[in-house]
XYZ file of C-alpha atoms in Angstrom:
532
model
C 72.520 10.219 -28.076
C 71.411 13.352 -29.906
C 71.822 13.614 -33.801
C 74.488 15.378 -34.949
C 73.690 14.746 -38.773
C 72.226 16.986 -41.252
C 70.415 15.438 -44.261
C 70.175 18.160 -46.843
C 70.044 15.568 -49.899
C 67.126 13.912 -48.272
C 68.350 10.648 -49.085
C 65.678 9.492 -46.796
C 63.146 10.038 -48.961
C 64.225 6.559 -50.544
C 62.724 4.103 -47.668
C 59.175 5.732 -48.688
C 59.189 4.393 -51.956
C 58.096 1.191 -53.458
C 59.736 -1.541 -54.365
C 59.356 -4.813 -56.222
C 59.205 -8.200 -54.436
C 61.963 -10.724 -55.064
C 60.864 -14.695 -56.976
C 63.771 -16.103 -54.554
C 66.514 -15.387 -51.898
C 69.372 -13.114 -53.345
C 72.893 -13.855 -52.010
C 73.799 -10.589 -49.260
C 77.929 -9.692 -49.948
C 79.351 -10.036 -46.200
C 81.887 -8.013 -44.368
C 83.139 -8.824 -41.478
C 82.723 -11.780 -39.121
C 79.293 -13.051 -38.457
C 79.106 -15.063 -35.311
C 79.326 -18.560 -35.493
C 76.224 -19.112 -33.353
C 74.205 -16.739 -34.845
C 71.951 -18.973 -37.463
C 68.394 -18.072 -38.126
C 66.246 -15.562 -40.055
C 65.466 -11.790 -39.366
C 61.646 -11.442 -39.988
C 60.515 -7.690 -40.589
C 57.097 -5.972 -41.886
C 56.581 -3.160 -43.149
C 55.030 -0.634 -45.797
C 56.309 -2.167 -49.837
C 53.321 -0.524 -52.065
C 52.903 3.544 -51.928
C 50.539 3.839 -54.195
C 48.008 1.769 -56.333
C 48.060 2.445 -59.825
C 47.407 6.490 -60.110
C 46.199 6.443 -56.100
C 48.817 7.139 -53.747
C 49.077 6.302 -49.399
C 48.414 8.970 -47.667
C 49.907 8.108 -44.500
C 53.208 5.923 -43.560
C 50.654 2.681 -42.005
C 49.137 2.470 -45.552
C 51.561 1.067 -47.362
C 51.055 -2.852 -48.730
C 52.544 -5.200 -46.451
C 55.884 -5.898 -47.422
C 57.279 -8.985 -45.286
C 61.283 -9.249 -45.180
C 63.517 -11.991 -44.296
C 67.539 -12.648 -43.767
C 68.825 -15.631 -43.556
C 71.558 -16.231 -42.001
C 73.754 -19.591 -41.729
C 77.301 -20.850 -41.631
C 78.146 -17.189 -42.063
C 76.175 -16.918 -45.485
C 73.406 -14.349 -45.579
C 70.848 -14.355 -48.366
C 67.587 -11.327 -48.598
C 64.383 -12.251 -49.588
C 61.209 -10.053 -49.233
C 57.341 -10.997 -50.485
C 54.060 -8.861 -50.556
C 51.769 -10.311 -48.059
C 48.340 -11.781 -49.908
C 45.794 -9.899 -48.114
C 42.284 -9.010 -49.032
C 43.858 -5.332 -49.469
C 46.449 -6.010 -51.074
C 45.362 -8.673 -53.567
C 42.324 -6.536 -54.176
C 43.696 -3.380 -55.165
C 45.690 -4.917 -57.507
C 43.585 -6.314 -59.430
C 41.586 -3.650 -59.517
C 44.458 -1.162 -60.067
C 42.840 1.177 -57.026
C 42.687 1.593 -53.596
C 39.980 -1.003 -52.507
C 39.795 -1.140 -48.907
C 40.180 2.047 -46.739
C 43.906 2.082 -45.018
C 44.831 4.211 -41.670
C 45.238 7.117 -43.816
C 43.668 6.220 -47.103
C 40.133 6.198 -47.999
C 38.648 3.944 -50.269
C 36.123 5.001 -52.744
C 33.314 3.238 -54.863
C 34.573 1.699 -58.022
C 34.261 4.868 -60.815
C 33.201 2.533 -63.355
C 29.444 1.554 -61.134
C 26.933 3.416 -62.361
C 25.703 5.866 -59.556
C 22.605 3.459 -57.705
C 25.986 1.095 -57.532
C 27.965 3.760 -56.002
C 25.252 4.775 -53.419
C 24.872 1.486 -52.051
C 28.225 1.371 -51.901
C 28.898 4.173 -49.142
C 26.102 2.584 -47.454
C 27.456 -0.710 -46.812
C 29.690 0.555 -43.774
C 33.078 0.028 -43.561
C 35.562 -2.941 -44.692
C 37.672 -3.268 -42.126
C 41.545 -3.350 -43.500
C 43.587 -6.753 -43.232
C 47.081 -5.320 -44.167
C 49.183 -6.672 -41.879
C 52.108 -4.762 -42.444
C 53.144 -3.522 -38.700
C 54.572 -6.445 -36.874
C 54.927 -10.554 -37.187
C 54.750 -12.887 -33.788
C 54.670 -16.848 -33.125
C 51.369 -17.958 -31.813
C 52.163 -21.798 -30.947
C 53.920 -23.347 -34.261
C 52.573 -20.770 -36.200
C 53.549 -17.072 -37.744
C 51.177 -14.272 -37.963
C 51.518 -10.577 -39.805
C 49.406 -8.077 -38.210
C 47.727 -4.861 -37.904
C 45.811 -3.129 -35.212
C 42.713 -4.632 -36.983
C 40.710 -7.799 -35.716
C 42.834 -9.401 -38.512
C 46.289 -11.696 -38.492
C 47.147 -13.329 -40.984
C 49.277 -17.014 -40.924
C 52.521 -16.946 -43.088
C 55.019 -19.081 -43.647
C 58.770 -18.334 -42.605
C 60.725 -20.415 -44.566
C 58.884 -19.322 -47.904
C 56.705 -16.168 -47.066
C 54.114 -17.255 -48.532
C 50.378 -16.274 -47.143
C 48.409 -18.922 -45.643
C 45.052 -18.229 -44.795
C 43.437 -14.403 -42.803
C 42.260 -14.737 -39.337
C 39.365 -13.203 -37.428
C 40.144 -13.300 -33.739
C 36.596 -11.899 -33.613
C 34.950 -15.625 -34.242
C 37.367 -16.379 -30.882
C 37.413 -13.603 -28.672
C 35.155 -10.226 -27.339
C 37.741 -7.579 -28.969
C 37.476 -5.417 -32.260
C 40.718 -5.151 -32.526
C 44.298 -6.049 -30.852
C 47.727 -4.151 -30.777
C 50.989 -5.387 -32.461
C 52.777 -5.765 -30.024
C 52.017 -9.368 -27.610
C 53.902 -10.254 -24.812
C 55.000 -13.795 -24.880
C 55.773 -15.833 -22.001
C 58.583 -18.524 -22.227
C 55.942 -21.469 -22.324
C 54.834 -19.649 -25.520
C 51.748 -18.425 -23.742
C 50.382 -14.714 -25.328
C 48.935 -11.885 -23.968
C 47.498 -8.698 -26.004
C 45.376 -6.012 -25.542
C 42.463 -4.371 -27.614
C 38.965 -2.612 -27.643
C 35.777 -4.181 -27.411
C 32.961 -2.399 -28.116
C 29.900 -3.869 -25.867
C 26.264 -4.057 -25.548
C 24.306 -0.733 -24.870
C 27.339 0.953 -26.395
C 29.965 -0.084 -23.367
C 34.227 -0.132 -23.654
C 36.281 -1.532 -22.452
C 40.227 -2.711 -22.741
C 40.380 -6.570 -23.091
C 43.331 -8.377 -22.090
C 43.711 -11.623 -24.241
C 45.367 -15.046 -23.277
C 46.143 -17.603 -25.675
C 48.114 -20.322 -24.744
C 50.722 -22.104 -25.297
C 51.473 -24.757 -28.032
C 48.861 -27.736 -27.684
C 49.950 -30.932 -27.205
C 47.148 -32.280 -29.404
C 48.590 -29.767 -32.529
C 45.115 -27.992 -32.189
C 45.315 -24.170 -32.668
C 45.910 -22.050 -29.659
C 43.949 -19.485 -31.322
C 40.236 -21.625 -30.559
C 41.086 -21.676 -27.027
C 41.507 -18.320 -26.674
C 40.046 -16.275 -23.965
C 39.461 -12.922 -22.087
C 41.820 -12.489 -19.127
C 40.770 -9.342 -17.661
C 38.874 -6.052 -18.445
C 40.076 -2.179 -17.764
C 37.279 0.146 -17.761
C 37.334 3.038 -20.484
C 37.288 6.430 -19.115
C 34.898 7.475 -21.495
C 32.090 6.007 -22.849
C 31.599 6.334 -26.445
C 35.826 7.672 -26.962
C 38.341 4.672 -26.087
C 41.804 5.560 -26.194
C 44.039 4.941 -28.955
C 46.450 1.755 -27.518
C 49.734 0.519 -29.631
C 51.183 -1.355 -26.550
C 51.016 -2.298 -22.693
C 52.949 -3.627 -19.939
C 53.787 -6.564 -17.959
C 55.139 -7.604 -15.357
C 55.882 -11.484 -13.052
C 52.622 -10.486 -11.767
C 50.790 -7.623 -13.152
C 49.187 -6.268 -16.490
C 49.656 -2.137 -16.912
C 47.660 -0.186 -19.311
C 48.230 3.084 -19.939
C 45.317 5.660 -21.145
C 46.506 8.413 -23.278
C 44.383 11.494 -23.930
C 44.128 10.570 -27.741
C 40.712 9.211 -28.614
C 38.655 7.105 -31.323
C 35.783 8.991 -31.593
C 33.229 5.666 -31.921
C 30.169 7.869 -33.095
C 32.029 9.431 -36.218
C 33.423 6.009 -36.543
C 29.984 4.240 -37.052
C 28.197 6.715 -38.611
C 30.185 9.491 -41.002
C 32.632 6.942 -42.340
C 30.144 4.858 -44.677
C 28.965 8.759 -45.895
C 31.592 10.449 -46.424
C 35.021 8.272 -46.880
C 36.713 8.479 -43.710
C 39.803 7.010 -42.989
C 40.795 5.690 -39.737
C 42.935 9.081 -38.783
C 40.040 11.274 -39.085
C 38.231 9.604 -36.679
C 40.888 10.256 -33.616
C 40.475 13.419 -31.635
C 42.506 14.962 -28.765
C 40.935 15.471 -25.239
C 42.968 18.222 -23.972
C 41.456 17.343 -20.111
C 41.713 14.350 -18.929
C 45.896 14.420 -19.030
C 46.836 10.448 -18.954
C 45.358 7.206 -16.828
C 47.439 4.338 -15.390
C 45.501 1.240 -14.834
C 46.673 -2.153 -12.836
C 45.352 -5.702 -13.227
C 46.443 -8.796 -11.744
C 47.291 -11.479 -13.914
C 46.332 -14.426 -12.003
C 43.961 -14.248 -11.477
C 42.626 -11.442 -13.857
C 41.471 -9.330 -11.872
C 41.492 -5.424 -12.139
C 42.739 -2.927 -9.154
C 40.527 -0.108 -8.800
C 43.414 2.324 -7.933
C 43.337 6.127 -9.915
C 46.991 6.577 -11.135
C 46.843 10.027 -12.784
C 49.507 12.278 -14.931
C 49.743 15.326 -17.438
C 48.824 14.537 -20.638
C 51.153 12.492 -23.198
C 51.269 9.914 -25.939
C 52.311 6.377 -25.577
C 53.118 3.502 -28.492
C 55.999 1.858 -27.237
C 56.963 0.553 -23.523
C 59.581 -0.468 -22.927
C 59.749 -2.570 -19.702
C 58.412 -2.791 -16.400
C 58.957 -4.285 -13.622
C 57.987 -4.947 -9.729
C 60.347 -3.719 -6.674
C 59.084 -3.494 -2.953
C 55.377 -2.712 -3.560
C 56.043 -0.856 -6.356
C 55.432 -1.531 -10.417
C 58.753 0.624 -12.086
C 56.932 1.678 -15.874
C 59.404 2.858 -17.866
C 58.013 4.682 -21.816
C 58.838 6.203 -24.671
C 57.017 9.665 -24.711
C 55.288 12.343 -26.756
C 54.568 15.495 -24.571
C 51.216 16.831 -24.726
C 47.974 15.570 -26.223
C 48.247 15.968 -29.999
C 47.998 12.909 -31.741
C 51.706 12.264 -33.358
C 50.602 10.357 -35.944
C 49.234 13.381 -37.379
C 52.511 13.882 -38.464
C 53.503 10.635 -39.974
C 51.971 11.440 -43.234
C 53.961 10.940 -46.317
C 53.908 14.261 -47.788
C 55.355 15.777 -44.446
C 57.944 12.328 -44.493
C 58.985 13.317 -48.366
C 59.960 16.760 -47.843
C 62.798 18.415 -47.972
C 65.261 18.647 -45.229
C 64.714 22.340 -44.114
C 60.709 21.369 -44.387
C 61.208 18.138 -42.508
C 62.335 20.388 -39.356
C 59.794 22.792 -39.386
C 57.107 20.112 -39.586
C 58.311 18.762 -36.354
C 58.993 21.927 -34.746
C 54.987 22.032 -34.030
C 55.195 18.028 -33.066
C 54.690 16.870 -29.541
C 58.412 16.495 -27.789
C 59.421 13.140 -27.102
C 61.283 11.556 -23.574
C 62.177 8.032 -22.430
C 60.202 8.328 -18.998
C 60.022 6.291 -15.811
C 56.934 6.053 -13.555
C 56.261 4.322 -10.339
C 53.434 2.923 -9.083
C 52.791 2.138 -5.577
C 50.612 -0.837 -5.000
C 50.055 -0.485 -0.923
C 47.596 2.758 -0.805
C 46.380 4.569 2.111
C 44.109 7.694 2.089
C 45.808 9.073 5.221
C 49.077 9.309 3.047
C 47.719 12.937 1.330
C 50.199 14.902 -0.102
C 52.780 12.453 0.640
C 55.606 11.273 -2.090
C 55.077 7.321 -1.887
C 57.419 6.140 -3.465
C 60.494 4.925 -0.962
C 62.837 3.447 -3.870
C 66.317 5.166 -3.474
C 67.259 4.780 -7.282
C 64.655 6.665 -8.961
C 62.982 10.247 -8.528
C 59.837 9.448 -9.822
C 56.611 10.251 -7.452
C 53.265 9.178 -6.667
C 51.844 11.860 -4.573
C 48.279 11.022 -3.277
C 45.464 13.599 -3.808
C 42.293 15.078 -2.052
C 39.943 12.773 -4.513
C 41.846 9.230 -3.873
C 43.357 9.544 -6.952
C 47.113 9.193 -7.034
C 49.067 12.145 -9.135
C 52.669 10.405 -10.739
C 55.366 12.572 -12.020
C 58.193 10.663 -14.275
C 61.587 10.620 -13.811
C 63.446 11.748 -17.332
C 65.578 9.069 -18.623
C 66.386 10.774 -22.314
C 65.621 13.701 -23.501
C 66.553 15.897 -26.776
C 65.178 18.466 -28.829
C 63.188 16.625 -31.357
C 65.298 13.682 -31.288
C 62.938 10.560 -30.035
C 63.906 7.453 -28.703
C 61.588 4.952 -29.975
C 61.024 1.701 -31.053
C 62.520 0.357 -28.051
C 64.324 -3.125 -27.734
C 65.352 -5.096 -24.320
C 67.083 -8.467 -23.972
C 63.079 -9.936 -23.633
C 63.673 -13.069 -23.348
C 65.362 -12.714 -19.881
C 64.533 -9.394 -18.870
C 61.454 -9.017 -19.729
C 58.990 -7.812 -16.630
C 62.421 -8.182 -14.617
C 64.657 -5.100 -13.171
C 66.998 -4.341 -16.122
C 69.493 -2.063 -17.094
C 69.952 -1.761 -20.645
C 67.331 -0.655 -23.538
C 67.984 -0.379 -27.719
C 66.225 2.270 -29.529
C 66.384 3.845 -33.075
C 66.632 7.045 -32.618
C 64.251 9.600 -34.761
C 65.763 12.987 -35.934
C 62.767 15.095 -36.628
C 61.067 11.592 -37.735
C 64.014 10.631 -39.319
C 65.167 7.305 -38.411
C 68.977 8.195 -38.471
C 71.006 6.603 -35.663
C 71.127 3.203 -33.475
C 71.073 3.557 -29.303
C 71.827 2.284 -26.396
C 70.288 3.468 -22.926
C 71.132 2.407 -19.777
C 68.150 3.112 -17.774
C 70.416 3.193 -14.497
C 73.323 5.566 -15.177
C 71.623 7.295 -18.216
C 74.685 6.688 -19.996
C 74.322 6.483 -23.546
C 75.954 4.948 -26.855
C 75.220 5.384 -30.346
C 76.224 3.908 -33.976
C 75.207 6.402 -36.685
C 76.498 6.869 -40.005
C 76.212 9.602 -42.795
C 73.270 9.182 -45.265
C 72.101 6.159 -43.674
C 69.220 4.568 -42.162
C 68.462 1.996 -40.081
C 65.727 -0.029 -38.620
C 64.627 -0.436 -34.745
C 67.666 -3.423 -33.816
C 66.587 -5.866 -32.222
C 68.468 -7.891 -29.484
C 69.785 -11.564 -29.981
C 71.532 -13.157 -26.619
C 74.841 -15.130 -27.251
C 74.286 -18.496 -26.209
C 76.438 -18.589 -23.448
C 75.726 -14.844 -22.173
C 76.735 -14.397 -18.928
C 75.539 -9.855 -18.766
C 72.354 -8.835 -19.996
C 74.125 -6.758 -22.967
C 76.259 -9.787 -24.201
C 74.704 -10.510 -28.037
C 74.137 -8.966 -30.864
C 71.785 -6.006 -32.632
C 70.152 -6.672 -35.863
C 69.176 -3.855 -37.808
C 68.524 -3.168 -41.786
C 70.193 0.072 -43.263
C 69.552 1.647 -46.230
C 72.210 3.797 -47.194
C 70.330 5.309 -50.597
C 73.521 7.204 -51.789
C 75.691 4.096 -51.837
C 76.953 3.423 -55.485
C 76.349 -0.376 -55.204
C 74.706 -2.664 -52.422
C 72.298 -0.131 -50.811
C 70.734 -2.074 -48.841
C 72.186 -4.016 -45.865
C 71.824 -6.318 -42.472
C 74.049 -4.683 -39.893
C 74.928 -7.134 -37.085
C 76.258 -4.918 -33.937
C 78.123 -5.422 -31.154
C 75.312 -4.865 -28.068
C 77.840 -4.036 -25.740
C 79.415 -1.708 -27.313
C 77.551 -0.957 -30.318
C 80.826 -1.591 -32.389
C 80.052 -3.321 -35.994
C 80.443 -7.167 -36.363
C 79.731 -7.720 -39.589
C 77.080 -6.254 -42.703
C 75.399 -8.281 -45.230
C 74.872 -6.201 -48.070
C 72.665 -6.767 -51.003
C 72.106 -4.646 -54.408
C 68.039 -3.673 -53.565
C 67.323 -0.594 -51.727
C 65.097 -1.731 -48.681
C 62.538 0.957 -47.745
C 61.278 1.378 -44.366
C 60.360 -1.402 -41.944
C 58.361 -1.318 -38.785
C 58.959 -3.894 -36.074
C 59.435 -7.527 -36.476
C 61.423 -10.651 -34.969
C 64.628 -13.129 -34.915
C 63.786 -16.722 -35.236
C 66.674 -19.283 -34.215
């Protein structure tokens, strides 16, 4: 799975720069043999604005967000992409400046105030962002682009077109939710997010919202909170991008990388702090595993403990036999990667590139167990009894319970991330197969496939190209859990004509069906969606 691909012209540097939305679809050239079945559209967000007049993004999650689609029918593809009309982005164009502080960004008073303008500017607090340029998700009949703010906003498929900003605050106790929901097959959602209480208190909210209404009112207003997890420490919750679930259970994991609330609240109206300078690094508490119930909500007091690591992405989990299988994508350690996902590190030079992530946290694909029947008698006894992994869970002098992983991937500086299962059956279900774009130094460079059994890998990788995380689409009469296809968007920035293209692979074998290529170079996307 490993990189074998050097990328001395730094052709990579292309999917960091901006580009131009598109007034209609384009027609996509197609090689190849697109599946009859296969007719829908392949939603993605990400970054489409690097800088704002003379201002440029600092970091990689500041970019305007760019919302792509590819249709596909009757074997005809066609590419359309639109800036997303938020507050942000609308804003700072106007203006010609950055108007709202961004993850990496901050904003500063208008130049052209006179000074008692500016002043009362720093000391209005801050404007939380609404650029929703991370992920997009169905919440009944609708379509949302999001952030990690309190902010979605509704968009419309078919045309892209911005709808209307939403404040799940005026629904629900959070100050913020992750992109990335699960989604149950009645259409039900679950999320996660902060909420900072009364007197100061945290805690980690899970969300419901439920399924399409029968009387076309919006889920959204009948919204609710499922279940809390405590905070480990009072005034510095953890940083959370994702969480896990399972038939039965909810699993959060607490990483060691903190928002510092205090700086938050106070220094950032002084002084222009972004988001990133208000995350810190506790180098003692290693990382927390926490169990709820989903139904009902209600949380298990059990102290899963492990070294110290970061976490954005799981990728399944599952239960088996009293036990809750967690299986993650990894950073070693309890420096904050994100601290190297700033632009000017992204832009550089190959040789530069390397040496930047030289100092980064390591990243594995890592399976944990939890056992769910606990006895204090068991000290210093491996509990975990399932004969296919090597994981432990090895219970201490305190009650607590220490877990060590077992290693499904590992390579120097070459991450697995971004992961992709077949979700709609797998999902919370024993499973052997995971798709990941695989990171080379930060690069995204390579498509793979992981089975999480055998450890067996498979990977599609070409020179001077660069793909997107693929996501998963199930034939319609798939009989294995790998029989569909992978969707990903490559930019190959070298290419003469057509730089830009949808790559449909086999998932089997990761052998190429078909491309659809179009004459636009596509710059990077984060996560997004198939709709049928």
């Amino acid at each position: 799975m490993v990189s074998r691909l050097q990328h001395p012209a730094s052709g990579y540097k292309k999917i960091f720069e901006s580009c131009k939305e598109l007034a209609e679809p384009i027609p996509a050239h197609v090689s190849g043999q697109i599946p009859v079945w296969l007719t829908g559209s392949l939603l993605r967000m990400g970054p489409g604005l690097f800088e704002i007049g003379d201002e440029p993004f600092h970091h990689l999650f500041d970019g305007q967000a760019l919302i792509h689609k590819f249709d596909l029918k009757d074997g005809r593809v066609t590419y359309h992409r639109r800036f997303i009309r938020t507050d942000a982005y609308v804003r700072a164009v106007t203006e010609n400046r950055v108007v709202i502080t961004e993850f990496g960004t901050a904003a500063y008073p208008d130049p052209c105030k006179n000074i008692f303008s500016r002043f009362f500017t720093y000391f209005q607090g801050i404007e939380v962002t609404d650029n929703c340029l991370v992920n997009i998700y169905p919440i009944g009949e609708d379509f949302y682009a999001c952030t990690e703010t309190n902010y979605i906003t509704k968009v419309d498929p078919d045309t892209l077109e911005t709808i209307k900003k939403v404040d799940l605050c005026n629904y629900l106790s959070v100050n913020g939710v992750t992109a990335h929901p699960h989604t149950e097959p009645d259409g039900t959602v679950y999320n996660i997010g902060n909420c900072f209480g009364k007197n100061m208190s945290l805690a980690y909210n899970i969300v419901k919202i439920p399924p399409p209404q029968e009387d076309k009112s919006d889920p959204i207003e009948k919204s609710e909170v499922l279940v809390q997890f405590p905070s480990s420490e009072r005034f510095k919750p953890s940083y959370v991008h994702s969480f896990g679930m399972t038939e039965n259970y909810f699993v959060f994991v607490e990483n060691p990388v903190k928002i510092n609330l205090l700086k938050f609240l106070t220094s950032w109206s002084i002084r222009g702090t972004n988001y990133m300078d208000c995350f810190e690094s506790n180098d003692r508490m290693g990382t927390w595993f926490h169990i709820a119930t989903k139904n009902p909500g209600e949380y298990i007091n059990h102290k899963f403990r492990t070294s110290a690591f970061n976490v954005f992405h799981h990728i399944n989990c599952f239960e088996d036999q009293g036990f809750i299988v967690v299986d993650l994508c990894t950073w070693k350690g309890h420096d904050f990667v994100y601290n190297y996902l700033y632009l000017a590190n992204l832009k550089q030079n190959w040789e530069e590139v390397k040496k930047a992530a030289m100092s980064a946290p390591q990243p594995e694909v890592r399976r944990y167990v939890l056992p769910l029947d606990i006895h204090r008698e068991e000290q210093g006894k491996n509990l975990i009894s399932l004969p296919y992994t090597t994981a432990t869970a090895v219970m201490c002098s305190d009650g607590s319970v220490w877990l060590e992983p077992e290693v499904l991937f590992s390579g120097p500086r070459q991450a697995f991330e971004f992961p992709q299962i077949n979700y709609s059956k797998y999902s919370g279900k024993d499973y052997a197969f995971v798709y990941g774009l695989g990171l080379n130094h930060f690069i995204p460079d390579r498509i793979c496939k992981l089975n999480v059994k055998s450890k067996e890998t498979l990977v599609w990788q070409e020179p001077d190209a660069y793909p997107s995380e693929a996501l998963f689409v199930q034939s319609p009469d798939a009989k294995d859990e790998d029989d569909g296809v992978l969707l990903s968007i490559v930019v190959k920035p070298g290419a003469s004509q057509r730089p830009g293209f949808l790559l449909i692979l086999n998932a089997a074998d990761l052998t190429e069906i078909a491309r659809a290529e179009v004459d636009v170079t596509i710059p990077v996307t984060l996560h997004g969606m198939y709709k049928p």
